[in-house]
Coordinates of C-alpha atoms in Angstrom, one line a residue:
Chain A
M1 CA -10.6 29.3 21.3
K2 CA -12.6 26.3 20.2
K3 CA -14.7 28.5 17.9
L4 CA -11.6 30.0 16.4
V5 CA -10.2 26.6 15.5
I6 CA -13.5 25.5 13.9
G7 CA -13.5 28.8 12.0
I8 CA -10.1 28.1 10.6
V9 CA -11.0 24.6 9.6
L10 CA -14.1 25.8 7.8
V11 CA -12.1 28.4 5.9
N12 CA -9.6 25.7 4.9
L13 CA -12.3 23.4 3.7
L14 CA -13.7 26.2 1.6
A15 CA -10.4 27.1 0.1
A16 CA -9.4 23.4 -0.6
C17 CA -12.8 22.5 -2.0
A18 CA -14.2 25.0 -4.4
S19 CA -18.0 25.0 -4.6
D20 CA -20.2 22.5 -6.4
P21 CA -18.5 21.9 -9.8
K22 CA -21.8 21.2 -11.5
K23 CA -23.0 24.7 -10.9
E24 CA -19.9 26.7 -11.5
P25 CA -18.2 26.8 -14.9
E26 CA -14.7 26.8 -13.4
A27 CA -14.7 24.6 -10.3
A28 CA -10.9 24.3 -10.4
A29 CA -10.2 28.0 -10.4
P30 CA -9.8 29.8 -7.1
K31 CA -12.6 32.1 -6.0
A32 CA -10.7 35.2 -6.8
A33 CA -10.1 34.2 -10.4
T34 CA -13.8 33.5 -10.9
S35 CA -14.9 36.9 -9.8
K36 CA -12.2 38.5 -11.9
S37 CA -13.4 36.8 -15.0
E38 CA -17.0 37.9 -14.3
G39 CA -15.8 41.4 -14.2
T40 CA -14.3 41.2 -17.6
S41 CA -16.7 38.9 -19.3
A42 CA -18.4 41.5 -21.3
A43 CA -15.1 42.7 -22.9
S44 CA -14.0 39.2 -23.7
Q45 CA -17.3 38.2 -25.1
A46 CA -17.0 41.2 -27.5
S47 CA -13.6 40.2 -28.6
A48 CA -14.6 36.6 -29.0
A49 CA -17.3 37.7 -31.4
K50 CA -14.8 39.4 -33.6
T51 CA -12.0 36.8 -33.7
E52 CA -12.6 33.1 -33.3
V53 CA -8.9 32.4 -32.8
D54 CA -9.0 32.8 -29.0
E55 CA -12.3 30.9 -28.5
L56 CA -10.3 28.3 -26.5
N57 CA -9.1 31.0 -24.1
D58 CA -12.4 32.8 -23.8
P59 CA -13.6 32.3 -20.2
S60 CA -17.2 32.7 -21.3
S61 CA -17.0 30.0 -23.9
I62 CA -18.2 26.5 -23.1
L63 CA -14.7 25.5 -24.1
A64 CA -13.5 27.1 -20.8
K65 CA -15.0 24.0 -19.1
R66 CA -12.2 21.6 -19.0
S67 CA -13.6 19.0 -16.6
V68 CA -16.5 16.6 -16.6
Y69 CA -17.7 14.9 -13.4
Y70 CA -19.2 11.6 -12.5
P71 CA -21.2 9.8 -9.8
F72 CA -19.5 7.2 -7.7
D73 CA -18.1 4.2 -9.6
V74 CA -19.5 5.5 -12.9
A75 CA -17.5 6.2 -16.1
V76 CA -20.3 7.4 -18.5
V77 CA -20.3 11.1 -19.3
Q78 CA -23.4 12.6 -17.7
D79 CA -26.1 14.4 -19.7
E80 CA -25.2 17.8 -18.3
D81 CA -21.6 17.4 -19.4
K82 CA -22.3 16.1 -22.8
P83 CA -22.5 19.6 -24.4
V84 CA -19.1 20.4 -23.0
V85 CA -17.5 17.3 -24.6
Q86 CA -19.4 17.9 -27.9
A87 CA -18.1 21.5 -28.0
H88 CA -14.5 20.3 -27.5
A89 CA -15.1 17.7 -30.2
K90 CA -16.2 20.4 -32.6
H91 CA -13.3 22.6 -31.7
L92 CA -10.8 19.8 -32.2
S93 CA -12.3 18.8 -35.6
G94 CA -11.8 22.4 -36.7
H95 CA -8.3 22.7 -35.3
A96 CA -6.3 19.7 -36.5
N97 CA -3.2 21.0 -34.9
H98 CA -4.7 21.1 -31.4
K99 CA -4.1 18.2 -29.1
V100 CA -5.7 17.3 -25.8
R101 CA -4.8 15.0 -23.0
L102 CA -7.7 13.4 -21.2
E103 CA -6.8 12.7 -17.6
G104 CA -9.2 10.4 -15.6
N105 CA -9.4 10.7 -11.9
C106 CA -11.3 9.0 -9.1
D107 CA -12.3 9.5 -5.5
E108 CA -10.5 7.3 -2.9
R109 CA -13.2 4.7 -2.4
G110 CA -11.7 1.7 -4.0
S111 CA -8.3 0.2 -4.2
N112 CA -5.7 2.4 -5.9
E113 CA -5.4 -0.1 -8.8
Y114 CA -9.2 -0.4 -9.3
N115 CA -9.3 3.3 -9.4
L116 CA -6.5 3.5 -11.9
G117 CA -8.7 1.3 -14.1
L118 CA -11.8 3.3 -13.4
G119 CA -10.0 6.6 -14.2
Q120 CA -8.8 5.1 -17.5
R121 CA -12.3 4.1 -18.4
R122 CA -13.5 7.6 -17.7
A123 CA -10.8 9.2 -19.9
D124 CA -11.4 6.6 -22.6
G125 CA -15.1 7.4 -22.5
V126 CA -14.5 11.1 -23.1
K127 CA -12.0 10.2 -25.8
K128 CA -14.6 8.0 -27.6
M129 CA -17.1 10.8 -27.5
L130 CA -14.6 13.3 -28.8
E131 CA -13.8 11.0 -31.7
L132 CA -17.5 10.5 -32.5
G133 CA -17.8 14.3 -32.5
G134 CA -15.1 14.7 -35.2
A135 CA -11.8 14.8 -33.3
K136 CA -9.0 12.5 -34.7
A137 CA -7.4 9.8 -32.6
G138 CA -4.0 11.5 -33.2
Q139 CA -5.2 14.6 -31.4
L140 CA -6.2 12.6 -28.3
E141 CA -4.3 10.9 -25.5
S142 CA -6.2 9.3 -22.6
V143 CA -4.5 8.5 -19.3
S144 CA -5.5 7.8 -15.7
Y145 CA -4.3 9.0 -12.4
G146 CA -6.7 6.9 -10.4
E147 CA -6.8 8.4 -6.9
E148 CA -3.2 9.5 -7.0
K149 CA -3.8 13.1 -7.8
P150 CA -6.8 14.2 -5.8
R151 CA -7.9 17.9 -6.3
C152 CA -9.3 17.8 -2.7
S153 CA -8.1 15.4 -0.1
D154 CA -10.7 15.3 2.7
H155 CA -12.8 12.1 3.3
S156 CA -16.0 13.8 2.3
E157 CA -18.5 13.7 -0.5
A158 CA -17.8 17.5 -1.1
C159 CA -14.3 16.5 -1.9
W160 CA -15.0 13.2 -3.6
K161 CA -17.3 14.7 -6.2
Q162 CA -14.5 17.0 -7.3
N163 CA -12.1 14.1 -7.6
R164 CA -14.4 12.0 -9.8
R165 CA -13.7 13.7 -13.1
T166 CA -11.9 13.7 -16.4
D167 CA -9.8 16.8 -17.2
L168 CA -9.3 17.9 -20.8
N169 CA -5.8 19.4 -20.9
Y170 CA -4.8 21.1 -24.2
A171 CA -1.2 20.9 -25.1
K172 CA 0.4 24.3 -25.1
Chain B
M1 CA -3.2 -15.2 37.2
A2 CA -6.9 -14.6 36.3
V3 CA -6.2 -10.9 36.9
L4 CA -3.2 -11.0 34.7
R5 CA -5.1 -12.7 31.9
G6 CA -7.8 -10.2 32.2
L7 CA -5.3 -7.4 31.8
F8 CA -3.8 -8.9 28.7
G9 CA -7.2 -9.5 27.3
L10 CA -7.8 -5.7 27.3
W11 CA -6.8 -3.5 24.4
L12 CA -3.4 -2.4 25.7
L13 CA -1.6 0.5 24.2
A14 CA 2.1 0.8 24.4
Q15 CA 4.1 3.4 22.6
T16 CA 7.8 3.3 22.1
T17 CA 10.1 5.7 20.5
M18 CA 13.3 3.9 19.6
S19 CA 16.6 5.7 19.6
M20 CA 17.6 6.6 16.0
A21 CA 14.0 5.9 15.3
T22 CA 12.6 6.6 11.8
L23 CA 9.3 5.2 12.9
N24 CA 7.1 5.5 15.8
I25 CA 5.5 2.2 16.7
E26 CA 2.3 1.5 18.6
I27 CA 1.2 -1.9 19.6
I28 CA -2.5 -2.6 20.3
G29 CA -3.7 -5.9 21.8
A30 CA -1.9 -9.1 22.8
G31 CA -1.7 -12.7 21.8
E32 CA -3.9 -15.2 23.7
N33 CA -1.0 -17.0 25.3
Q34 CA 2.0 -14.8 25.6
I35 CA 5.2 -16.5 26.4
P36 CA 7.1 -14.8 29.3
I37 CA 10.7 -14.4 28.3
A38 CA 13.6 -12.5 29.8
I39 CA 16.1 -11.0 27.4
V40 CA 19.2 -10.3 29.5
P41 CA 21.3 -7.4 27.9
F42 CA 24.2 -9.2 26.2
G43 CA 27.7 -8.7 27.7
G44 CA 29.5 -6.0 25.6
D45 CA 26.2 -4.9 24.1
E46 CA 26.5 -1.4 25.7
K47 CA 29.7 -0.6 23.7
L48 CA 27.8 -0.9 20.4
A49 CA 26.1 2.0 18.6
Q50 CA 22.9 -0.1 18.7
S51 CA 22.1 -2.6 21.5
I52 CA 21.5 -6.0 19.9
S53 CA 19.4 -7.3 22.8
E54 CA 17.2 -4.2 22.5
V55 CA 16.5 -5.1 18.9
V56 CA 15.7 -8.7 19.9
A57 CA 13.4 -7.6 22.7
G58 CA 11.6 -5.1 20.5
D59 CA 11.0 -7.7 17.8
L60 CA 9.6 -10.3 20.2
R61 CA 7.4 -7.7 22.0
R62 CA 5.9 -6.4 18.7
S63 CA 4.9 -9.9 17.6
G64 CA 2.4 -9.8 20.5
L65 CA 3.3 -13.4 21.3
F66 CA 5.8 -12.7 24.0
R67 CA 5.7 -10.9 27.4
L68 CA 9.1 -9.4 28.4
V69 CA 10.2 -10.2 31.9
D70 CA 12.4 -7.5 33.4
P71 CA 15.8 -9.0 34.2
A72 CA 16.4 -6.2 36.7
G73 CA 19.6 -6.7 38.7
K74 CA 20.5 -10.0 37.1
S75 CA 22.9 -10.2 34.2
P76 CA 24.2 -13.7 33.5
H77 CA 26.0 -14.0 30.2
E78 CA 27.0 -17.7 30.3
P79 CA 24.9 -20.7 31.3
A80 CA 27.1 -21.3 34.4
E81 CA 26.1 -17.9 35.7
V82 CA 22.4 -18.6 35.5
N83 CA 20.5 -19.2 38.7
Y84 CA 17.3 -20.6 37.4
A85 CA 15.4 -19.9 40.6
D86 CA 15.9 -16.2 40.0
W87 CA 14.0 -16.5 36.7
Q88 CA 11.3 -18.9 37.9
V89 CA 10.2 -16.5 40.7
R90 CA 9.8 -13.8 38.0
G91 CA 7.6 -16.0 36.0
A92 CA 10.0 -16.3 33.0
E93 CA 9.6 -19.5 31.0
A94 CA 12.5 -18.7 28.7
L95 CA 15.7 -16.7 29.0
A96 CA 18.1 -15.4 26.4
I97 CA 21.7 -14.6 27.4
G98 CA 24.8 -13.8 25.4
T99 CA 27.9 -11.8 24.7
V100 CA 28.9 -9.5 21.9
E101 CA 32.4 -8.9 20.5
T102 CA 34.0 -6.8 17.8
Q103 CA 36.3 -9.1 16.0
P104 CA 39.8 -8.1 14.7
N105 CA 38.4 -7.7 11.1
G106 CA 35.8 -5.3 12.4
R107 CA 32.8 -7.6 12.2
I108 CA 30.4 -7.9 15.1
E109 CA 29.7 -11.3 16.5
A110 CA 27.0 -12.1 19.0
R111 CA 26.9 -15.5 20.8
F112 CA 23.6 -16.2 22.3
R113 CA 21.9 -19.0 24.2
L114 CA 18.2 -19.6 24.6
L115 CA 17.4 -21.4 27.9
D116 CA 14.3 -23.1 29.1
A117 CA 13.9 -21.5 32.6
V118 CA 11.4 -24.1 33.8
K119 CA 13.1 -27.3 32.6
E120 CA 16.5 -25.7 33.2
T121 CA 17.9 -26.8 29.8
E122 CA 19.4 -25.1 26.8
L123 CA 17.1 -24.8 23.8
A124 CA 19.4 -23.2 21.3
G125 CA 22.8 -21.6 21.0
Q126 CA 24.3 -19.9 18.1
A127 CA 26.9 -17.3 17.0
V128 CA 25.6 -14.7 14.6
S129 CA 27.9 -12.1 13.0
A130 CA 27.5 -9.2 10.6
S131 CA 29.4 -6.1 9.5
E132 CA 29.3 -3.1 11.8
N133 CA 26.6 -1.3 9.9
Q134 CA 24.3 -4.3 10.1
I135 CA 24.0 -4.6 13.9
R136 CA 20.2 -4.6 13.7
A137 CA 20.3 -7.6 11.3
I138 CA 22.1 -9.6 14.0
G139 CA 19.3 -8.8 16.4
H140 CA 16.6 -9.7 13.9
R141 CA 18.3 -13.0 13.2
I142 CA 18.5 -13.9 16.9
A143 CA 14.8 -12.9 17.4
D144 CA 13.9 -15.2 14.4
L145 CA 15.7 -18.1 16.1
I146 CA 14.0 -17.5 19.4
Y147 CA 10.6 -17.1 17.8
E148 CA 11.0 -20.3 15.8
K149 CA 12.2 -22.3 18.8
L150 CA 9.4 -21.1 21.1
T151 CA 6.4 -20.8 18.7
G152 CA 7.2 -23.5 16.1
D153 CA 6.7 -21.0 13.3
K154 CA 9.5 -19.4 11.2
G155 CA 10.2 -15.8 12.3
V156 CA 9.9 -12.8 9.9
F157 CA 12.0 -10.3 11.7
S158 CA 14.8 -10.5 9.1
T159 CA 12.5 -9.8 6.2
R160 CA 12.0 -6.5 4.5
I161 CA 9.0 -4.4 3.5
V162 CA 8.4 -1.9 0.7
Y163 CA 6.1 1.0 0.6
V164 CA 5.6 4.4 -1.0
N165 CA 6.1 7.5 1.1
R166 CA 4.2 10.6 -0.2
Q167 CA 5.3 14.0 1.0
G168 CA 3.4 16.8 -0.7
K169 CA 4.2 16.2 -4.4
K170 CA 7.2 14.0 -3.7
F171 CA 7.0 10.3 -3.9
S172 CA 9.6 7.8 -2.6
L173 CA 9.8 4.1 -3.0
V174 CA 11.1 2.9 0.3
V175 CA 12.6 -0.5 1.3
A176 CA 12.9 -1.0 5.1
D177 CA 13.4 -3.8 7.7
S178 CA 10.1 -5.4 8.8
D179 CA 10.2 -3.2 11.9
G180 CA 10.3 -0.1 9.7
H181 CA 13.9 0.7 10.6
N182 CA 16.8 1.0 8.1
E183 CA 14.7 2.8 5.5
Q184 CA 16.2 3.3 2.1
A185 CA 14.6 5.2 -0.7
V186 CA 15.3 3.3 -3.9
L187 CA 13.5 5.9 -6.1
T188 CA 12.3 9.5 -5.4
Q189 CA 10.4 11.6 -7.9
N190 CA 7.6 14.2 -8.2
E191 CA 5.2 11.9 -9.9
P192 CA 3.2 9.1 -8.3
I193 CA 4.6 5.6 -7.6
M194 CA 2.2 2.7 -7.0
S195 CA 1.9 -1.0 -6.4
P196 CA 5.4 -2.2 -5.6
A197 CA 5.8 -6.0 -5.8
W198 CA 8.7 -8.1 -4.6
S199 CA 10.3 -10.7 -6.9
P200 CA 10.1 -14.1 -5.1
D201 CA 13.9 -14.0 -4.3
G202 CA 13.7 -10.4 -3.0
S203 CA 16.3 -9.2 -5.5
H204 CA 13.9 -7.0 -7.6
L205 CA 10.9 -4.8 -7.3
A206 CA 8.3 -4.3 -9.9
Y207 CA 6.2 -1.1 -9.5
V208 CA 4.1 1.5 -11.3
S209 CA 5.6 4.9 -12.0
F210 CA 3.9 8.0 -13.6
E211 CA 7.2 9.6 -14.5
T212 CA 6.4 9.6 -18.3
G213 CA 3.0 11.2 -17.7
H214 CA 1.1 7.9 -17.5
A215 CA 1.2 4.7 -15.5
A216 CA 4.0 2.4 -16.7
V217 CA 5.5 -0.7 -15.0
Y218 CA 9.2 -0.9 -14.2
V219 CA 11.4 -3.5 -12.7
Q220 CA 14.3 -2.4 -10.6
S221 CA 17.2 -4.4 -9.1
L222 CA 17.8 -3.8 -5.4
Y223 CA 21.5 -4.8 -5.8
T224 CA 22.4 -2.4 -8.6
N225 CA 19.4 -0.1 -8.6
Q226 CA 19.3 -0.5 -12.4
R227 CA 15.8 -0.3 -13.7
A228 CA 14.1 -1.4 -16.9
V229 CA 10.6 -0.8 -18.4
L230 CA 8.4 -3.9 -18.2
A231 CA 5.3 -2.5 -19.8
N232 CA 4.8 1.0 -21.3
Y233 CA 1.9 0.7 -23.7
P234 CA -0.6 3.5 -24.4
G235 CA -3.1 4.0 -21.6
S236 CA -2.4 2.5 -18.2
N237 CA 0.2 -0.2 -17.3
S238 CA -0.1 -1.4 -13.7
A239 CA -0.6 -4.0 -11.0
P240 CA 2.6 -6.1 -11.5
A241 CA 2.6 -9.5 -9.7
W242 CA 5.4 -12.1 -9.9
S243 CA 4.8 -15.8 -10.4
P244 CA 6.2 -17.9 -7.6
D245 CA 9.0 -19.2 -9.8
G246 CA 9.9 -15.6 -10.9
K247 CA 9.8 -16.5 -14.6
Q248 CA 6.9 -14.3 -15.4
L249 CA 4.7 -11.4 -14.1
A250 CA 1.0 -10.7 -14.4
V251 CA 0.4 -7.1 -15.3
V252 CA -2.7 -5.1 -16.1
L253 CA -2.9 -3.1 -19.4
T254 CA -5.5 -1.0 -21.0
R255 CA -4.0 -1.0 -24.5
D256 CA -6.8 -3.2 -25.8
G257 CA -9.7 -1.4 -24.0
S258 CA -10.5 -1.7 -20.3
S259 CA -8.1 -3.0 -17.7
Q260 CA -7.2 -6.6 -18.5
I261 CA -4.7 -9.1 -17.2
Y262 CA -1.6 -10.1 -19.2
L263 CA 1.4 -12.3 -18.6
V264 CA 4.9 -11.1 -19.5
R265 CA 8.5 -12.2 -18.9
P266 CA 10.6 -10.1 -16.5
D267 CA 12.5 -8.6 -19.5
G268 CA 9.2 -7.4 -21.0
S269 CA 9.0 -10.0 -23.8
G270 CA 6.4 -12.7 -24.5
L271 CA 3.3 -10.6 -23.7
R272 CA 0.2 -12.7 -23.6
R273 CA -3.4 -11.7 -22.8
L274 CA -5.1 -13.7 -20.0
S275 CA -8.5 -12.1 -19.4
F276 CA -11.1 -11.1 -21.9
S277 CA -13.9 -9.6 -19.8
G278 CA -14.2 -6.1 -21.2
T279 CA -14.7 -4.9 -17.6
I280 CA -12.0 -3.9 -15.1
D281 CA -9.9 -6.9 -14.2
T282 CA -7.0 -5.9 -12.0
E283 CA -4.8 -6.7 -9.0
P284 CA -3.8 -10.2 -10.1
N285 CA -2.0 -12.4 -7.5
F286 CA -0.6 -15.9 -8.1
S287 CA -1.4 -18.8 -5.8
P288 CA 1.7 -20.3 -4.1
D289 CA 1.6 -23.2 -6.6
G290 CA 1.4 -20.8 -9.5
Q291 CA -1.8 -22.4 -10.9
Y292 CA -4.3 -19.7 -10.2
L293 CA -4.7 -16.0 -10.1
L294 CA -6.9 -14.1 -7.7
F295 CA -8.0 -10.7 -9.0
T296 CA -10.4 -7.8 -8.6
S297 CA -13.1 -7.4 -11.2
D298 CA -16.3 -5.4 -11.6
R299 CA -17.7 -7.9 -14.2
G300 CA -20.7 -8.6 -11.9
G301 CA -21.5 -4.9 -11.6
S302 CA -19.4 -4.1 -8.5
A303 CA -15.8 -4.8 -7.5
Q304 CA -15.4 -8.3 -6.2
V305 CA -12.7 -10.9 -5.9
Y306 CA -12.5 -13.7 -8.6
R307 CA -10.1 -16.6 -9.3
M308 CA -9.1 -18.0 -12.6
P309 CA -6.6 -20.7 -13.7
V310 CA -3.4 -19.3 -15.2
D311 CA -3.7 -21.7 -18.1
G312 CA -7.1 -20.4 -19.1
G313 CA -10.6 -21.3 -18.1
A314 CA -13.6 -19.7 -16.5
A315 CA -13.2 -17.3 -13.6
Q316 CA -15.0 -18.0 -10.4
R317 CA -16.4 -15.4 -8.0
M318 CA -14.8 -15.7 -4.5
T319 CA -16.5 -12.9 -2.5
F320 CA -20.3 -12.7 -2.1
D321 CA -20.9 -10.5 1.0
E322 CA -22.5 -7.1 1.0
G323 CA -20.1 -4.3 0.0
T324 CA -17.2 -4.4 -2.5
N325 CA -13.9 -6.2 -2.2
F326 CA -10.4 -5.4 -3.5
S327 CA -6.7 -6.3 -3.5
P328 CA -6.8 -10.1 -2.9
R329 CA -3.6 -11.9 -1.9
H330 CA -3.1 -15.6 -1.1
S331 CA -1.8 -16.7 2.2
P332 CA 1.6 -18.4 2.0
D333 CA 0.0 -21.8 2.5
G334 CA -2.6 -21.1 -0.2
K335 CA -5.5 -22.0 2.1
S336 CA -7.0 -18.5 2.4
F337 CA -6.7 -15.0 1.0
V338 CA -6.6 -11.6 2.5
F339 CA -8.4 -8.6 0.9
S340 CA -9.7 -5.1 1.5
H341 CA -13.5 -5.1 2.2
L342 CA -15.4 -1.8 1.6
F343 CA -18.7 -1.7 3.5
K344 CA -20.8 1.4 4.4
G345 CA -17.9 3.7 3.7
K346 CA -15.2 1.9 5.7
F347 CA -12.4 -0.3 4.5
Y348 CA -11.7 -3.5 6.6
I349 CA -8.9 -6.0 6.3
A350 CA -10.6 -9.4 5.9
V351 CA -9.6 -13.0 5.2
R352 CA -11.5 -15.7 3.5
D353 CA -10.9 -19.4 3.8
F354 CA -11.0 -21.2 0.5
Q355 CA -12.5 -24.4 1.9
T356 CA -15.2 -23.0 4.2
G357 CA -15.8 -19.8 2.3
Q358 CA -16.0 -18.1 5.6
M359 CA -15.0 -14.4 5.7
S360 CA -13.5 -12.9 8.9
L361 CA -12.9 -9.2 9.5
L362 CA -9.5 -8.7 11.2
T363 CA -9.8 -4.9 11.9
E364 CA -12.4 -2.4 13.1
G365 CA -12.4 -0.6 9.8
G366 CA -11.2 2.7 8.5
W367 CA -9.0 3.5 5.5
E368 CA -7.4 0.1 5.4
K369 CA -6.0 -1.0 2.0
R370 CA -3.6 -3.3 0.2
P371 CA -3.0 -6.1 2.7
S372 CA -0.2 -8.6 2.3
F373 CA 0.9 -11.6 4.4
A374 CA 4.3 -11.9 6.0
P375 CA 6.0 -15.0 4.6
N376 CA 5.1 -17.1 7.7
G377 CA 1.4 -16.2 7.3
K378 CA 1.2 -15.0 10.9
L379 CA 1.0 -11.3 10.2
I380 CA -0.6 -9.0 7.6
L381 CA 0.8 -5.7 6.6
F382 CA -1.6 -3.0 5.2
A383 CA -1.9 0.7 4.6
S384 CA -4.0 2.6 7.2
E385 CA -4.6 6.1 8.4
A386 CA -4.2 7.6 11.9
R387 CA -4.1 11.2 13.0
G388 CA -4.7 12.4 9.5
R389 CA -1.7 10.6 8.1
G390 CA -1.2 7.5 5.9
I391 CA 0.5 4.9 8.1
L392 CA 1.6 1.3 7.9
A393 CA -0.2 -1.2 10.1
T394 CA 0.0 -4.9 10.8
V395 CA -2.5 -7.3 12.3
S396 CA -1.9 -10.9 13.4
S397 CA -3.7 -13.4 11.3
D398 CA -6.0 -14.1 14.2
G399 CA -6.8 -10.4 14.5
R400 CA -5.6 -10.2 18.1
V401 CA -2.5 -8.0 17.8
K402 CA -2.3 -4.8 15.9
Q403 CA 0.6 -2.5 15.3
H404 CA 0.8 1.0 13.9
M405 CA 4.0 2.3 12.3
F406 CA 4.3 6.1 11.8
T407 CA 6.9 7.2 9.3
Q408 CA 8.8 10.3 10.3
S409 CA 6.8 12.5 7.9
G410 CA 4.5 12.2 5.0
D411 CA 2.0 9.5 4.1
A412 CA 3.0 5.8 4.0
R413 CA 1.0 4.0 1.3
E414 CA 1.0 0.9 -0.8
P415 CA 3.0 -1.5 1.4
M416 CA 4.0 -5.0 0.5
W417 CA 5.7 -7.6 2.8
G418 CA 8.9 -9.1 1.2
P419 CA 9.9 -12.7 1.0
Y420 CA 12.3 -14.6 3.4
P421 CA 15.9 -13.4 2.8

């Protein structure tokens, strides 16, 4: 009985917290979706080569990465995420009609208000980098949710590292 | 007696589920010198939808400063009916008796007397009345009078609290009596609500809402429920704090870069920037004399508490210990401040005395955030966590008595104790 309960808890943990965001291109996506896109990646790569229009929706493109992640109490875009932000900057500079909302988030270690400030600093940092890369201020909006919208809600580093992030959300 | 004292010194745990309860309340610990008091059920009390003497007894017990003596078998309602020897053998030092009547106009009136069971004298006597739907308010008022008479401090049982209840994606801004009963959601929506703050006269709440997709500050009347935007600039608008005279608020805006503190009038006019650090300055809180602001800043590399004059001038660091510190709030007498202290992964509620600079931890640590003093300075309300849920908790300012309040469902967050009515 005990084992069963532990088993269920483990499964829940896995489901709630997708694996390490730094290694997987789509940390936010559920596991099923990831394996599906792997199956069709060859086809979508082929179509991406022909038409650049759908580059933003191509799961194999770097633009499919819509989140950047941070260490604790840090708001500077990390080296491994810089190519992602630079790619989005390039895309935005070539698509003046595209708009993106930058949403800063934090883990729960801090007061809610401090984290609101930290999340804003994270989003503003990405915004600045996008502007340096050619995006126009009018295409960008930066907001913070602080710790109010956690992707994962356990008190663990596995969760916290997913919550310390800035999301790039394109307007539909 | 020594045995008794030993018992009360232990961490006692008493759980009560009130009838019509919206909250489940657990009390942990007890005051150093509990006053033994008997609350005799008031004559006529049993006919009411809510027993007034039960509310009185509950309030006094939760304060941790009283020990309730069982009146079993004795039910005097008038001083002439009191045989003091009955109460002296039970160890009661005080005795509350009274009657309740429904008046012709439908109002409920309670007449109560507080008697000194040792000196055999009357300490207080008063009639308290309210409309039928405010029976609990009568009980709170009587408990306040008893508390004040016997402890010398003003009671806070008639005050209210505000907090945010989160249920899945639904957020409610809830105003309740200080015992958690009589909850009223004054705003419910599917976007986060943060940082509610009472106006000094208790008539308005300022708070942060994400309803437009980013953090903006609103002010809402608790009489009319009408609300107005206080600050809605690009970026984040947050951390509202009223000045003691209610004529202005401190808010935190990111419109000019990182989180900085500004002053603004309650109608949103007269915006003026106060801090110029370029780091995160947030959670401002006015001193009771209105001269200073305590706030959280990471200007020194990590989040710490600072203080600056409202009229301008250099900020001074106020916390120096290992770990980081957040959410400072002045005590009502201005002599100390309470804050949330994060050390080795745990949040503690802590107070620091301005004069001695001494910090004391009031709790054992956990997820304890956003403390605020009751207006008499004797209790501190904060957000905590138990059994995987966000709960409200209080601790006495000497750290001896703790109380956990579980809302019926969801997570209780972001509490703030309101002013005297």
